[in-house]
PDB file of C-alpha atoms in Angstrom:
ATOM      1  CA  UNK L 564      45.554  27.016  66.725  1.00 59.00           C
ATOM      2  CA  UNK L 565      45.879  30.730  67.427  1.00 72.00           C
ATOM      3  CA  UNK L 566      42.868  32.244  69.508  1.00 80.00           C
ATOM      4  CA  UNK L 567      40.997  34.475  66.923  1.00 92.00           C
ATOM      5  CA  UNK L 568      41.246  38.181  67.380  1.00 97.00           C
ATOM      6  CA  UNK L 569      39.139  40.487  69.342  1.00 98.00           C
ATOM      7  CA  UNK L 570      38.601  43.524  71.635  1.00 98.00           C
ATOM      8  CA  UNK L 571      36.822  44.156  74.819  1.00 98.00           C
ATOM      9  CA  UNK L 572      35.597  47.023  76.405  1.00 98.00           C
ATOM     10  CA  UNK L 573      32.511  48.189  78.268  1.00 98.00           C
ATOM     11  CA  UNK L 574      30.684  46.263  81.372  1.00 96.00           C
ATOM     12  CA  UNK L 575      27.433  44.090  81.694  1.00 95.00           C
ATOM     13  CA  UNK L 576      26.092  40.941  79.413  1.00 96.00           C
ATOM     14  CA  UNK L 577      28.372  40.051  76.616  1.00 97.00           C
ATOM     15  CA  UNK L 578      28.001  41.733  72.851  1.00 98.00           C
ATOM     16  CA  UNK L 579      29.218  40.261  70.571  1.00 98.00           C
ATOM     17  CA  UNK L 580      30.100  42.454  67.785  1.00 98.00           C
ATOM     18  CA  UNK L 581      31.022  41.420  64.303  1.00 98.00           C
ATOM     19  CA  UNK L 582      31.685  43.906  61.663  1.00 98.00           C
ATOM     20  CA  UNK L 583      30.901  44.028  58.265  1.00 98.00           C
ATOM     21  CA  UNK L 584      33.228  44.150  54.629  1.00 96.00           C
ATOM     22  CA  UNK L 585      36.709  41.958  55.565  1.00 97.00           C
ATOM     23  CA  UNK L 586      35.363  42.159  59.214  1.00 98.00           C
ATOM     24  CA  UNK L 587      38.419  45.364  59.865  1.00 97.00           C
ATOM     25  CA  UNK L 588      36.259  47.437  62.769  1.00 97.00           C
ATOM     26  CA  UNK L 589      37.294  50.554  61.720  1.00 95.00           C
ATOM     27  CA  UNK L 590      34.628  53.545  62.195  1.00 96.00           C
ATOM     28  CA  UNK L 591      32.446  51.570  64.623  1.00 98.00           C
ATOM     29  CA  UNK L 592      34.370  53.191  67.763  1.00 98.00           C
ATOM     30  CA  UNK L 593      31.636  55.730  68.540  1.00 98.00           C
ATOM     31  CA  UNK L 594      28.738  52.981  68.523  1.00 98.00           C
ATOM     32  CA  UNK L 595      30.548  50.361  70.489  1.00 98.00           C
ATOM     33  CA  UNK L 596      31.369  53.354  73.079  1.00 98.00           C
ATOM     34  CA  UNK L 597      28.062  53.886  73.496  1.00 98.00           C
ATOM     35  CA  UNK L 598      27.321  50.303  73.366  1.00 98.00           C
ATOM     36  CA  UNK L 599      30.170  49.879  76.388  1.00 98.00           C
ATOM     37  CA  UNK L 600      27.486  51.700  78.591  1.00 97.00           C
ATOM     38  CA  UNK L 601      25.352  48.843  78.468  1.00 97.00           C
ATOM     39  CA  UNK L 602      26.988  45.525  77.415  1.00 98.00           C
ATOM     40  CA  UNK L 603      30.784  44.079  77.721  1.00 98.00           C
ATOM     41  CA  UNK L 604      31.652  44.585  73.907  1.00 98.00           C
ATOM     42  CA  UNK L 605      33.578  41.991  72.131  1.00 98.00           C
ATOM     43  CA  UNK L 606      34.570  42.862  68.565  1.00 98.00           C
ATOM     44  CA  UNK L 607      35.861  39.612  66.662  1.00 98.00           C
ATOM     45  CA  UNK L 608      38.000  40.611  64.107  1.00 98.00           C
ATOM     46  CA  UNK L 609      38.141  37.057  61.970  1.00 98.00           C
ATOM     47  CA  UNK L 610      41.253  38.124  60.111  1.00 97.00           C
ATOM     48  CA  UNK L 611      43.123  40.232  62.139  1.00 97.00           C
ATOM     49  CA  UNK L 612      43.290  43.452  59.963  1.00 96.00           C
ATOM     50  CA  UNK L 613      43.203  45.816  62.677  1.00 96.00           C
ATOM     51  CA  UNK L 614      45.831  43.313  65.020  1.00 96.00           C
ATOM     52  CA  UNK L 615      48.526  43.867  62.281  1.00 93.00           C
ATOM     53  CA  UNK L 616      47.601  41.562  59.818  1.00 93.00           C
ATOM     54  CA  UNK L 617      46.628  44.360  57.092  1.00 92.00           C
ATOM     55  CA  UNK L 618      48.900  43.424  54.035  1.00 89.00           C
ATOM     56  CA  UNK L 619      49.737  40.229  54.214  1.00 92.00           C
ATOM     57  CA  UNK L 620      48.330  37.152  52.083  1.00 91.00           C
ATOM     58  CA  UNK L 621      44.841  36.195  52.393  1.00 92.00           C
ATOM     59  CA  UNK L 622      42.821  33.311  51.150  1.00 94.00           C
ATOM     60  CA  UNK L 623      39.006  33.098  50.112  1.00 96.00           C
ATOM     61  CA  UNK L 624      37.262  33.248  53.310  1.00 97.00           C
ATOM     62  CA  UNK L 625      34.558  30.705  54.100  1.00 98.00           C
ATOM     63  CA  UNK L 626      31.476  31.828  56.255  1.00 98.00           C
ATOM     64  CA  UNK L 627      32.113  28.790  58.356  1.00 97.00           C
ATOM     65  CA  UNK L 628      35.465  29.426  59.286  1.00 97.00           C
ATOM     66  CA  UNK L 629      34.206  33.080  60.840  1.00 98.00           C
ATOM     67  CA  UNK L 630      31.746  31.604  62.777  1.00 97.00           C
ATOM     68  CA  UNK L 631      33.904  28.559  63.809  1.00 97.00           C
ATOM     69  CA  UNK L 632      36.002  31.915  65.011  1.00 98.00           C
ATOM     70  CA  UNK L 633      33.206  33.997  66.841  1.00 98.00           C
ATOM     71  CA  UNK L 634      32.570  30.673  68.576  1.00 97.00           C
ATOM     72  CA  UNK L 635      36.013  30.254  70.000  1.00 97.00           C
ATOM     73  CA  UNK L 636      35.691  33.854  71.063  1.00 98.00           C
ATOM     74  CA  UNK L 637      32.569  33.390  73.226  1.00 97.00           C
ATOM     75  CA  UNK L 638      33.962  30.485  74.377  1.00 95.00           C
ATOM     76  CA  UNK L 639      37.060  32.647  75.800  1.00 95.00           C
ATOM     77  CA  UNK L 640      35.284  35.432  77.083  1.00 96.00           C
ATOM     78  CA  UNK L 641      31.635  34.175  78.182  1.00 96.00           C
ATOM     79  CA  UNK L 642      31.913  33.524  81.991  1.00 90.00           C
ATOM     80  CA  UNK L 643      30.360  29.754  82.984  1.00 90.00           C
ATOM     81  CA  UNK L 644      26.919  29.409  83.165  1.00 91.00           C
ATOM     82  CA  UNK L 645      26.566  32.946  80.940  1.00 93.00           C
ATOM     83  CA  UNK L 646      25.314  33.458  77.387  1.00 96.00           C
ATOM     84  CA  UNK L 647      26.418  36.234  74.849  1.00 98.00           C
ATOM     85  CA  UNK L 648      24.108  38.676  72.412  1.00 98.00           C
ATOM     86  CA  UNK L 649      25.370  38.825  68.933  1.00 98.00           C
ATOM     87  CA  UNK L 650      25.150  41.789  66.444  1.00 98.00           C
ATOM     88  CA  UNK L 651      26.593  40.997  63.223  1.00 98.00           C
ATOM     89  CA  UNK L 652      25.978  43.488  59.857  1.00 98.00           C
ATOM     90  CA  UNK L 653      26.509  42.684  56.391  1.00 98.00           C
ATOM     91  CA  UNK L 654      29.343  40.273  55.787  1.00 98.00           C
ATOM     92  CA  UNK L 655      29.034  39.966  59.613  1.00 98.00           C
ATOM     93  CA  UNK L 656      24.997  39.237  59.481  1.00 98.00           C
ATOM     94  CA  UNK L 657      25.863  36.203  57.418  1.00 98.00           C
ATOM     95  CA  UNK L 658      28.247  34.848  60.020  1.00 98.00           C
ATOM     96  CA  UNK L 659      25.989  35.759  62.572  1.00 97.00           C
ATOM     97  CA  UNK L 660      23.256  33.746  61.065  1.00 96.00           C
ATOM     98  CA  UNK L 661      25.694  31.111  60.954  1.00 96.00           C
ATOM     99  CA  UNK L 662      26.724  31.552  64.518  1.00 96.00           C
ATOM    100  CA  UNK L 663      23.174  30.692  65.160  1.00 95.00           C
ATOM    101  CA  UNK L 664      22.561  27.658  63.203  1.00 93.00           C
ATOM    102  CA  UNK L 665      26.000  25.626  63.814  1.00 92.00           C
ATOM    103  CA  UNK L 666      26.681  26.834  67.488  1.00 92.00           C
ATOM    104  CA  UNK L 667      23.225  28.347  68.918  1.00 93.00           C
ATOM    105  CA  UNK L 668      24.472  27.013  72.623  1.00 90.00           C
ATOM    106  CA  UNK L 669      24.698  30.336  74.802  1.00 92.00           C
ATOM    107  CA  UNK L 670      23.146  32.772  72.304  1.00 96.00           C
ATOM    108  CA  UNK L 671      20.681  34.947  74.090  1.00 96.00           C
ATOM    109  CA  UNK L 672      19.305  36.564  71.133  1.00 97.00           C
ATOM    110  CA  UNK L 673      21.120  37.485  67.485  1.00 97.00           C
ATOM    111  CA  UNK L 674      20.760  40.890  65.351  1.00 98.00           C
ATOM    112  CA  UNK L 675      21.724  40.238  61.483  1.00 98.00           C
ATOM    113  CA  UNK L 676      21.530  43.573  59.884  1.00 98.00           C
ATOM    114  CA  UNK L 677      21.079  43.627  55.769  1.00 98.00           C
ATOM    115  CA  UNK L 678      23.023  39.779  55.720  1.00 98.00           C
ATOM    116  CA  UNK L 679      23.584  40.158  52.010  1.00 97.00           C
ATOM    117  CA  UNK L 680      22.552  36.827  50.834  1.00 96.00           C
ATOM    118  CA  UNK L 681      21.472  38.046  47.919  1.00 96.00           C
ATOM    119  CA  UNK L 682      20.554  34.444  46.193  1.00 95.00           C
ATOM    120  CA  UNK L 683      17.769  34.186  48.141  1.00 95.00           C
ATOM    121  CA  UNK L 684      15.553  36.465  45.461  1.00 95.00           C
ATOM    122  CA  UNK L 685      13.763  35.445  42.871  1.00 95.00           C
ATOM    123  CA  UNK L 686      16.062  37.348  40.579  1.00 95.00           C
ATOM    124  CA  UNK L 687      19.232  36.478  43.207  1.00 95.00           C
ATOM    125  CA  UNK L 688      21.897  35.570  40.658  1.00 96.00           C
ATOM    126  CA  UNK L 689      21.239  38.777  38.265  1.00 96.00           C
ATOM    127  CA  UNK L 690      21.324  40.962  41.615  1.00 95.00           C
ATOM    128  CA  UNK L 691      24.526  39.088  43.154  1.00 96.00           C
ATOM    129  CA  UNK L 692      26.418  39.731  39.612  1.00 97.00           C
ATOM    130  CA  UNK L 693      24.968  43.664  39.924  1.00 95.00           C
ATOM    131  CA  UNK L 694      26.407  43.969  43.672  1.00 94.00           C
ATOM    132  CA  UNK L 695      29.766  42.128  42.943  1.00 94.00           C
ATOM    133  CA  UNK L 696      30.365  44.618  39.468  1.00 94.00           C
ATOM    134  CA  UNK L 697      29.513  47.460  41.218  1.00 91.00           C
ATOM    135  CA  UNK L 698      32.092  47.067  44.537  1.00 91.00           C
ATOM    136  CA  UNK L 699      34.290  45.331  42.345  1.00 87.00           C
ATOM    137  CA  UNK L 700      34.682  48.926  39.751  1.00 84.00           C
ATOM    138  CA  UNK L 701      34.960  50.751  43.412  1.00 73.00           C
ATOM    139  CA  UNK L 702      37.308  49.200  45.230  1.00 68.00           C
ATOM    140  CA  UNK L 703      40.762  49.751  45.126  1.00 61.00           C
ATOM    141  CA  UNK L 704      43.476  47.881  42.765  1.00 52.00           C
ATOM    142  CA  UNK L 705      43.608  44.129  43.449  1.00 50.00           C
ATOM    143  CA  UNK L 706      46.905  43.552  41.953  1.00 55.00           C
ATOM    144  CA  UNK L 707      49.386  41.600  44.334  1.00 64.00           C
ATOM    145  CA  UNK L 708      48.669  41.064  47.953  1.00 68.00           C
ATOM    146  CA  UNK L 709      44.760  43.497  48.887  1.00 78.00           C
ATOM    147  CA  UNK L 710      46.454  46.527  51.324  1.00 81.00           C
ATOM    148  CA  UNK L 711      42.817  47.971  52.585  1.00 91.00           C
ATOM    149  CA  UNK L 712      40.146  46.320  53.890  1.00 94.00           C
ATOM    150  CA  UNK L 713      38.062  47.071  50.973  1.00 93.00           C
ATOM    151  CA  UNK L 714      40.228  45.217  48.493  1.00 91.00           C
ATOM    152  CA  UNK L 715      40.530  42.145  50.632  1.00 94.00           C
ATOM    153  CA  UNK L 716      36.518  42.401  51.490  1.00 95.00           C
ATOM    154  CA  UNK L 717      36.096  42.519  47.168  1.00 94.00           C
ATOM    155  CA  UNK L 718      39.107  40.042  46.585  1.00 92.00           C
ATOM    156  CA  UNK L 719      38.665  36.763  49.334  1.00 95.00           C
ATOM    157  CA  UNK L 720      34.943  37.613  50.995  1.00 97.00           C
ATOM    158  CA  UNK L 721      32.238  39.153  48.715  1.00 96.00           C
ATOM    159  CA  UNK L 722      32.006  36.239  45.916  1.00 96.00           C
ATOM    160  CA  UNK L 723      31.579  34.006  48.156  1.00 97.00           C
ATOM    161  CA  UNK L 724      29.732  34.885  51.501  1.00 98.00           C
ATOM    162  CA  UNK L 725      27.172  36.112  48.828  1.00 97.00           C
ATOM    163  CA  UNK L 726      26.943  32.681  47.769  1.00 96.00           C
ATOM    164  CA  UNK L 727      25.758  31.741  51.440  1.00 96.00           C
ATOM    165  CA  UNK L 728      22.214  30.472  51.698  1.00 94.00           C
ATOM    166  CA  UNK L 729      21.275  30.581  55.444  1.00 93.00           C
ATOM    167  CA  UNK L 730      20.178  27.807  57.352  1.00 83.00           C
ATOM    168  CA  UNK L 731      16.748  27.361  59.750  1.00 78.00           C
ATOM    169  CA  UNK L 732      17.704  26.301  62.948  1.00 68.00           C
ATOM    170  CA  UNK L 733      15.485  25.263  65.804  1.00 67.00           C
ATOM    171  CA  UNK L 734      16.965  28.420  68.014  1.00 72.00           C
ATOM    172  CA  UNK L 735      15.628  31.179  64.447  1.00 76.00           C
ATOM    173  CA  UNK L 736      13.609  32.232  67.573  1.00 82.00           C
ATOM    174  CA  UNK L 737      16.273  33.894  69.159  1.00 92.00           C
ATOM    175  CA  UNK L 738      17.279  35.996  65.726  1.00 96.00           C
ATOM    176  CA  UNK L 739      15.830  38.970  64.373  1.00 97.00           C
ATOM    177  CA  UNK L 740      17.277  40.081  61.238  1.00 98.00           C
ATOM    178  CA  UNK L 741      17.183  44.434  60.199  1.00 98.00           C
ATOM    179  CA  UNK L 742      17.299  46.788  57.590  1.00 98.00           C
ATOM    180  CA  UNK L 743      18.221  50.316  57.478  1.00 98.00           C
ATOM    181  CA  UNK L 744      15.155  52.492  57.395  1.00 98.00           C
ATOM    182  CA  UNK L 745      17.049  54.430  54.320  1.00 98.00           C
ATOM    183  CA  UNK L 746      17.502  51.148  52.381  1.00 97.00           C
ATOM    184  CA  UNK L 747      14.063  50.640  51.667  1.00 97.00           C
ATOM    185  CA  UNK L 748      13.164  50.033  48.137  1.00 96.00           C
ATOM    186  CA  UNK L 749      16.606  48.426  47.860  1.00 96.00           C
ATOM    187  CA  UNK L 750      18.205  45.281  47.000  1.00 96.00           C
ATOM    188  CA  UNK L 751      19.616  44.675  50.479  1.00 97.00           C
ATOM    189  CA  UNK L 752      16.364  45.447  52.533  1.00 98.00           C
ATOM    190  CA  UNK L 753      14.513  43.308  49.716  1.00 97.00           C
ATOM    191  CA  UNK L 754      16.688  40.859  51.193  1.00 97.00           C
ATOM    192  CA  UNK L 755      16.557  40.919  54.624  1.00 98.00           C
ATOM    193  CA  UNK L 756      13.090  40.893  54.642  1.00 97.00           C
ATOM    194  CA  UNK L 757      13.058  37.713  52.735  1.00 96.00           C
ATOM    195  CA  UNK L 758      15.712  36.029  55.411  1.00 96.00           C
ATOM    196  CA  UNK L 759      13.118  37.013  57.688  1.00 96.00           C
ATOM    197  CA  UNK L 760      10.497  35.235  56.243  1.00 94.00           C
ATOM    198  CA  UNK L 761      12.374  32.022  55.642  1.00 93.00           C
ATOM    199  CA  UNK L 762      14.106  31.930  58.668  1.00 93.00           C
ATOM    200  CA  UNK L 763      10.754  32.959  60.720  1.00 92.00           C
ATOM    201  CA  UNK L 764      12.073  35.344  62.226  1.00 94.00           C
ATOM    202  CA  UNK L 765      10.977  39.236  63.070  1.00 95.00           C
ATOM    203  CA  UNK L 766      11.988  42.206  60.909  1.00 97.00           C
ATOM    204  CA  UNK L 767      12.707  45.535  61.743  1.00 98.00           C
ATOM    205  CA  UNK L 768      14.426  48.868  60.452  1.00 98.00           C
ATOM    206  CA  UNK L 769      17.279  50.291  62.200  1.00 98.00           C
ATOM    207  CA  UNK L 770      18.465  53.874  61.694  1.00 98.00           C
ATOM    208  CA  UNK L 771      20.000  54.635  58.661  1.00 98.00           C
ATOM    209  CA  UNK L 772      21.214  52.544  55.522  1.00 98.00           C
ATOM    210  CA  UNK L 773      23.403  49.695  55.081  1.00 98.00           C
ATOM    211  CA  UNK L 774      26.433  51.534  56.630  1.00 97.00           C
ATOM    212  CA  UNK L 775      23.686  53.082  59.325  1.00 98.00           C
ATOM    213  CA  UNK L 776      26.717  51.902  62.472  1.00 98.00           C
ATOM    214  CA  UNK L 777      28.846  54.564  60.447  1.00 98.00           C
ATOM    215  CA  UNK L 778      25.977  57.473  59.859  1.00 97.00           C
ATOM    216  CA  UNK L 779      23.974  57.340  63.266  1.00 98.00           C
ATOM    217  CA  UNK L 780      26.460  55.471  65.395  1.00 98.00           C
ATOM    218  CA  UNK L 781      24.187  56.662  69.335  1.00 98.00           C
ATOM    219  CA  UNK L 782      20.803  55.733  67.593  1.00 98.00           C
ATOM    220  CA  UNK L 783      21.874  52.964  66.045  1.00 98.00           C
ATOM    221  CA  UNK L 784      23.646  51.411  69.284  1.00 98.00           C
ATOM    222  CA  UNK L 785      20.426  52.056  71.583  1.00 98.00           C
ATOM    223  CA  UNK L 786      17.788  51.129  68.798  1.00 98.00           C
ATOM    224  CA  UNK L 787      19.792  47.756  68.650  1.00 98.00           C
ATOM    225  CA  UNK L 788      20.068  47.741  72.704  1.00 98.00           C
ATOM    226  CA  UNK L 789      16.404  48.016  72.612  1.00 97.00           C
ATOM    227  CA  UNK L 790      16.157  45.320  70.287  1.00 97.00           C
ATOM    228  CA  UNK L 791      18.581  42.688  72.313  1.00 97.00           C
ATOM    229  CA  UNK L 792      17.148  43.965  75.801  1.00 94.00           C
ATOM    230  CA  UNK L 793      13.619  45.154  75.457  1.00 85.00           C
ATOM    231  CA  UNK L 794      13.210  48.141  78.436  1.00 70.00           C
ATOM    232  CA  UNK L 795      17.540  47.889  79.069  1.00 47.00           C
ATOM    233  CA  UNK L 796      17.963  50.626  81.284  1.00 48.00           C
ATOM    234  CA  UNK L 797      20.324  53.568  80.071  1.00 51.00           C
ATOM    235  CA  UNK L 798      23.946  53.651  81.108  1.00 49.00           C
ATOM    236  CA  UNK L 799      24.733  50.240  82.810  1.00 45.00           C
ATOM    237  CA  UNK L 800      27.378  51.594  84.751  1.00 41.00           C
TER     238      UNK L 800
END
Protein backbone atom coordinates (compact mmCIF):
# COMPACT_ATOMS: atom_id res chain seq x y z
CA UNK A 1 0.00 0.00 0.00
CA UNK A 2 1.38 3.34 -1.15
CA UNK A 3 1.63 6.05 1.73
CA UNK A 4 -1.13 8.63 0.81
CA UNK A 5 0.00 11.98 -0.42
CA UNK A 6 0.80 15.06 1.45
CA UNK A 7 2.88 18.23 2.10
CA UNK A 8 4.57 19.73 5.02
CA UNK A 9 5.65 22.96 5.83
CA UNK A 10 5.63 25.36 8.76
CA UNK A 11 6.79 24.53 12.58
CA UNK A 12 4.86 23.81 15.92
CA UNK A 13 1.73 21.26 16.70
CA UNK A 14 0.59 19.35 13.72
CA UNK A 15 -2.39 20.76 11.20
CA UNK A 16 -3.80 18.77 9.51
CA UNK A 17 -5.19 20.24 6.47
CA UNK A 18 -7.67 18.67 4.14
CA UNK A 19 -9.02 20.50 1.24
CA UNK A 20 -12.19 20.66 -0.21
CA UNK A 21 -13.82 19.61 -4.07
CA UNK A 22 -11.48 16.32 -5.30
CA UNK A 23 -9.24 17.29 -2.26
CA UNK A 24 -6.46 19.11 -5.26
CA UNK A 25 -4.96 22.07 -2.72
CA UNK A 26 -4.71 24.46 -5.20
CA UNK A 27 -5.31 28.27 -4.03
CA UNK A 28 -4.90 27.48 -0.32
CA UNK A 29 -1.00 28.46 -0.48
CA UNK A 30 -1.47 31.91 1.08
CA UNK A 31 -3.58 30.50 4.16
CA UNK A 32 -1.41 27.54 4.91
CA UNK A 33 1.65 30.17 4.75
CA UNK A 34 0.23 31.96 7.23
CA UNK A 35 -0.90 28.94 8.96
CA UNK A 36 3.08 27.68 8.78
CA UNK A 37 3.67 30.55 11.38
CA UNK A 38 1.89 28.74 13.89
CA UNK A 39 1.39 24.98 13.25
CA UNK A 40 3.52 22.21 11.16
CA UNK A 41 1.00 22.05 8.13
CA UNK A 42 0.20 18.79 6.61
CA UNK A 43 -1.99 18.94 3.50
CA UNK A 44 -3.35 15.32 2.60
CA UNK A 45 -4.06 15.22 -0.80
CA UNK A 46 -6.31 11.74 -0.89
CA UNK A 47 -5.89 11.38 -4.63
CA UNK A 48 -2.84 12.75 -5.57
CA UNK A 49 -3.97 15.48 -8.09
CA UNK A 50 -1.42 17.89 -7.29
CA UNK A 51 1.53 14.75 -6.97
CA UNK A 52 0.91 14.02 -10.73
CA UNK A 53 -1.99 12.07 -10.67
CA UNK A 54 -4.27 14.82 -12.53
CA UNK A 55 -5.63 12.85 -15.64
CA UNK A 56 -5.56 9.60 -15.02
CA UNK A 57 -8.60 7.16 -14.13
CA UNK A 58 -10.46 7.65 -11.06
CA UNK A 59 -13.09 5.68 -9.27
CA UNK A 60 -16.11 6.88 -7.01
CA UNK A 61 -14.47 7.93 -3.92
CA UNK A 62 -15.77 6.69 -0.58
CA UNK A 63 -15.57 9.07 2.53
CA UNK A 64 -14.02 6.19 4.36
CA UNK A 65 -11.28 5.55 2.22
CA UNK A 66 -10.11 9.51 2.75
CA UNK A 67 -10.16 9.25 6.20
CA UNK A 68 -8.63 5.69 6.30
CA UNK A 69 -5.92 8.06 4.27
CA UNK A 70 -5.65 11.19 6.64
CA UNK A 71 -5.16 8.51 9.29
CA UNK A 72 -2.15 6.90 7.75
CA UNK A 73 -0.86 10.42 7.32
CA UNK A 74 -0.93 11.35 11.03
CA UNK A 75 0.29 8.23 11.71
CA UNK A 76 3.55 9.13 9.50
CA UNK A 77 4.06 12.47 10.56
CA UNK A 78 2.70 12.81 14.32
CA UNK A 79 5.83 12.39 16.56
CA UNK A 80 5.13 9.59 19.61
CA UNK A 81 3.28 10.61 22.36
CA UNK A 82 1.88 13.84 20.07
CA UNK A 83 -1.61 14.53 18.74
CA UNK A 84 -2.58 16.46 15.47
CA UNK A 85 -5.44 19.42 14.89
CA UNK A 86 -7.53 18.81 11.89
CA UNK A 87 -9.17 21.43 9.55
CA UNK A 88 -11.10 19.91 6.91
CA UNK A 89 -13.76 22.18 4.52
CA UNK A 90 -16.40 20.98 2.40
CA UNK A 91 -15.71 17.63 0.83
CA UNK A 92 -12.84 17.75 3.39
CA UNK A 93 -15.33 18.62 6.53
CA UNK A 94 -17.03 15.35 5.77
CA UNK A 95 -13.81 13.37 6.01
CA UNK A 96 -12.86 15.27 8.83
CA UNK A 97 -15.95 14.36 10.67
CA UNK A 98 -15.12 10.99 9.75
CA UNK A 99 -11.58 11.27 10.91
CA UNK A 100 -13.19 11.89 14.19
CA UNK A 101 -15.64 9.19 14.58
CA UNK A 102 -13.56 6.04 13.13
CA UNK A 103 -9.99 7.17 14.34
CA UNK A 104 -10.51 10.00 17.16
CA UNK A 105 -7.04 8.57 18.88
CA UNK A 106 -4.58 11.70 18.80
CA UNK A 107 -7.07 14.35 17.62
CA UNK A 108 -6.63 17.44 19.69
CA UNK A 109 -9.53 19.23 18.41
CA UNK A 110 -11.31 19.11 14.64
CA UNK A 111 -12.67 22.22 12.45
CA UNK A 112 -15.37 20.96 9.73
CA UNK A 113 -16.21 23.98 7.76
CA UNK A 114 -19.79 23.89 5.68
CA UNK A 115 -19.39 19.60 5.60
CA UNK A 116 -22.02 19.46 2.90
CA UNK A 117 -24.12 16.70 4.15
CA UNK A 118 -26.88 18.02 2.82
CA UNK A 119 -29.40 14.94 3.76
CA UNK A 120 -29.43 15.92 7.03
CA UNK A 121 -32.46 18.67 6.29
CA UNK A 122 -35.73 18.23 6.46
CA UNK A 123 -35.98 18.92 2.76
CA UNK A 124 -32.22 17.09 2.28
CA UNK A 125 -32.95 15.04 -0.84
CA UNK A 126 -34.71 18.07 -2.88
CA UNK A 127 -31.58 20.29 -1.77
CA UNK A 128 -28.85 17.45 -2.56
CA UNK A 129 -30.56 17.05 -6.23
CA UNK A 130 -30.45 21.25 -6.38
CA UNK A 131 -26.55 21.25 -5.37
CA UNK A 132 -25.57 18.21 -7.60
CA UNK A 133 -27.63 20.01 -10.94
CA UNK A 134 -26.21 23.08 -10.31
CA UNK A 135 -22.14 21.97 -10.13
CA UNK A 136 -22.98 19.36 -12.40
CA UNK A 137 -24.25 22.33 -15.47
CA UNK A 138 -20.82 24.17 -14.19
CA UNK A 139 -18.29 21.97 -14.31
CA UNK A 140 -16.35 21.14 -17.09
CA UNK A 141 -17.06 18.20 -19.79
CA UNK A 142 -17.06 14.75 -18.16
CA UNK A 143 -16.53 12.83 -21.24
CA UNK A 144 -13.54 10.26 -20.98
CA UNK A 145 -11.09 10.32 -18.16
CA UNK A 146 -12.12 14.13 -15.62
CA UNK A 147 -8.68 16.44 -16.52
CA UNK A 148 -9.45 19.27 -13.63
CA UNK A 149 -10.17 18.88 -10.33
CA UNK A 150 -13.58 20.15 -10.77
CA UNK A 151 -14.69 17.43 -13.14
CA UNK A 152 -13.30 14.65 -11.03
CA UNK A 153 -14.81 16.49 -7.68
CA UNK A 154 -18.53 16.44 -9.92
CA UNK A 155 -17.74 12.96 -11.59
CA UNK A 156 -16.31 10.32 -8.51
CA UNK A 157 -16.91 12.66 -5.12
CA UNK A 158 -20.01 14.95 -5.00
CA UNK A 159 -22.90 12.15 -5.43
CA UNK A 160 -21.70 10.43 -3.02
CA UNK A 161 -19.88 12.20 -0.04
CA UNK A 162 -23.27 14.12 -0.15
CA UNK A 163 -24.84 10.97 0.62
CA UNK A 164 -22.69 10.84 3.95
CA UNK A 165 -24.68 11.06 7.15
CA UNK A 166 -22.15 11.80 9.98
CA UNK A 167 -21.69 9.81 12.87
CA UNK A 168 -21.74 10.90 16.94
CA UNK A 169 -18.80 9.80 18.47
CA UNK A 170 -17.90 9.91 22.12
CA UNK A 171 -14.75 12.41 21.20
CA UNK A 172 -17.92 15.20 19.13
CA UNK A 173 -16.34 17.18 22.05
CA UNK A 174 -13.28 17.80 20.43
CA UNK A 175 -15.14 19.09 16.96
CA UNK A 176 -16.55 22.28 16.18
CA UNK A 177 -18.09 22.51 12.90
CA UNK A 178 -18.25 26.47 10.83
CA UNK A 179 -19.90 28.40 8.39
CA UNK A 180 -18.88 31.28 6.40
CA UNK A 181 -20.29 34.45 7.83
CA UNK A 182 -21.40 35.27 3.97
CA UNK A 183 -23.27 31.94 3.67
CA UNK A 184 -25.86 32.74 5.96
CA UNK A 185 -29.33 32.27 4.78
CA UNK A 186 -27.90 29.44 2.67
CA UNK A 187 -28.23 25.87 2.11
CA UNK A 188 -24.72 25.03 3.31
CA UNK A 189 -24.75 27.14 6.62
CA UNK A 190 -28.43 25.68 7.09
CA UNK A 191 -26.43 22.70 7.23
CA UNK A 192 -23.71 23.06 9.29
CA UNK A 193 -25.65 24.38 11.85
CA UNK A 194 -27.75 21.32 11.90
CA UNK A 195 -24.38 18.95 12.10
CA UNK A 196 -23.82 21.03 14.98
CA UNK A 197 -26.76 20.29 16.69
CA UNK A 198 -26.74 16.57 16.10
CA UNK A 199 -23.33 16.04 16.62
CA UNK A 200 -23.37 18.44 19.91
CA UNK A 201 -21.01 20.23 18.97
CA UNK A 202 -20.28 24.30 18.88
CA UNK A 203 -20.96 26.48 15.84
CA UNK A 204 -19.32 29.32 14.61
CA UNK A 205 -18.84 31.63 11.42
CA UNK A 206 -15.58 31.97 9.84
CA UNK A 207 -14.72 34.77 7.41
CA UNK A 208 -16.19 34.65 4.25
CA UNK A 209 -18.41 32.02 2.28
CA UNK A 210 -18.02 28.53 1.43
CA UNK A 211 -14.75 29.17 -0.54
CA UNK A 212 -13.85 31.85 2.49
CA UNK A 213 -9.80 29.83 2.51
CA UNK A 214 -9.79 31.31 -1.17
CA UNK A 215 -11.39 35.04 -0.44
CA UNK A 216 -9.77 35.95 3.06
CA UNK A 217 -6.97 33.43 3.13
CA UNK A 218 -4.85 35.70 6.67
CA UNK A 219 -8.31 36.02 8.46
CA UNK A 220 -9.44 32.94 7.76
CA UNK A 221 -6.08 31.07 8.89
CA UNK A 222 -5.91 33.08 12.36
CA UNK A 223 -9.81 33.04 13.00
CA UNK A 224 -9.37 29.15 12.65
CA UNK A 225 -5.93 29.33 14.80
CA UNK A 226 -8.02 30.99 17.34
CA UNK A 227 -10.50 28.43 17.12
CA UNK A 228 -7.94 25.23 17.46
CA UNK A 229 -5.70 27.22 20.08
CA UNK A 230 -7.76 29.65 22.05
CA UNK A 231 -5.06 32.77 23.02
CA UNK A 232 -2.17 30.92 20.30
CA UNK A 233 0.33 33.44 20.31
CA UNK A 234 1.17 35.14 16.83
CA UNK A 235 4.05 33.90 14.75
CA UNK A 236 5.30 30.59 16.37
CA UNK A 237 8.58 30.96 15.08
Amino acid sequence: MTEPCHDVTGSGPVLLVLPGGAGHPMGLGPMLERLAERFTVVTYDPLGLAHGRLGLPVPDQRVADWSDGAQRVLEAVLPPGESAYVFGTSSGGITALDLLARHPLRLRHVVAHEPPCVTLLPDGVRQRAALIAQLERHAPSLEGVPSSPMAVFVAHVLRPFTAHTPDRAPSSARLTVAAGSDSRGQVLHRTAELVAERLGSPFTEFPGGHLGTLEHPVEFADRLAETLVPEAPQGHR
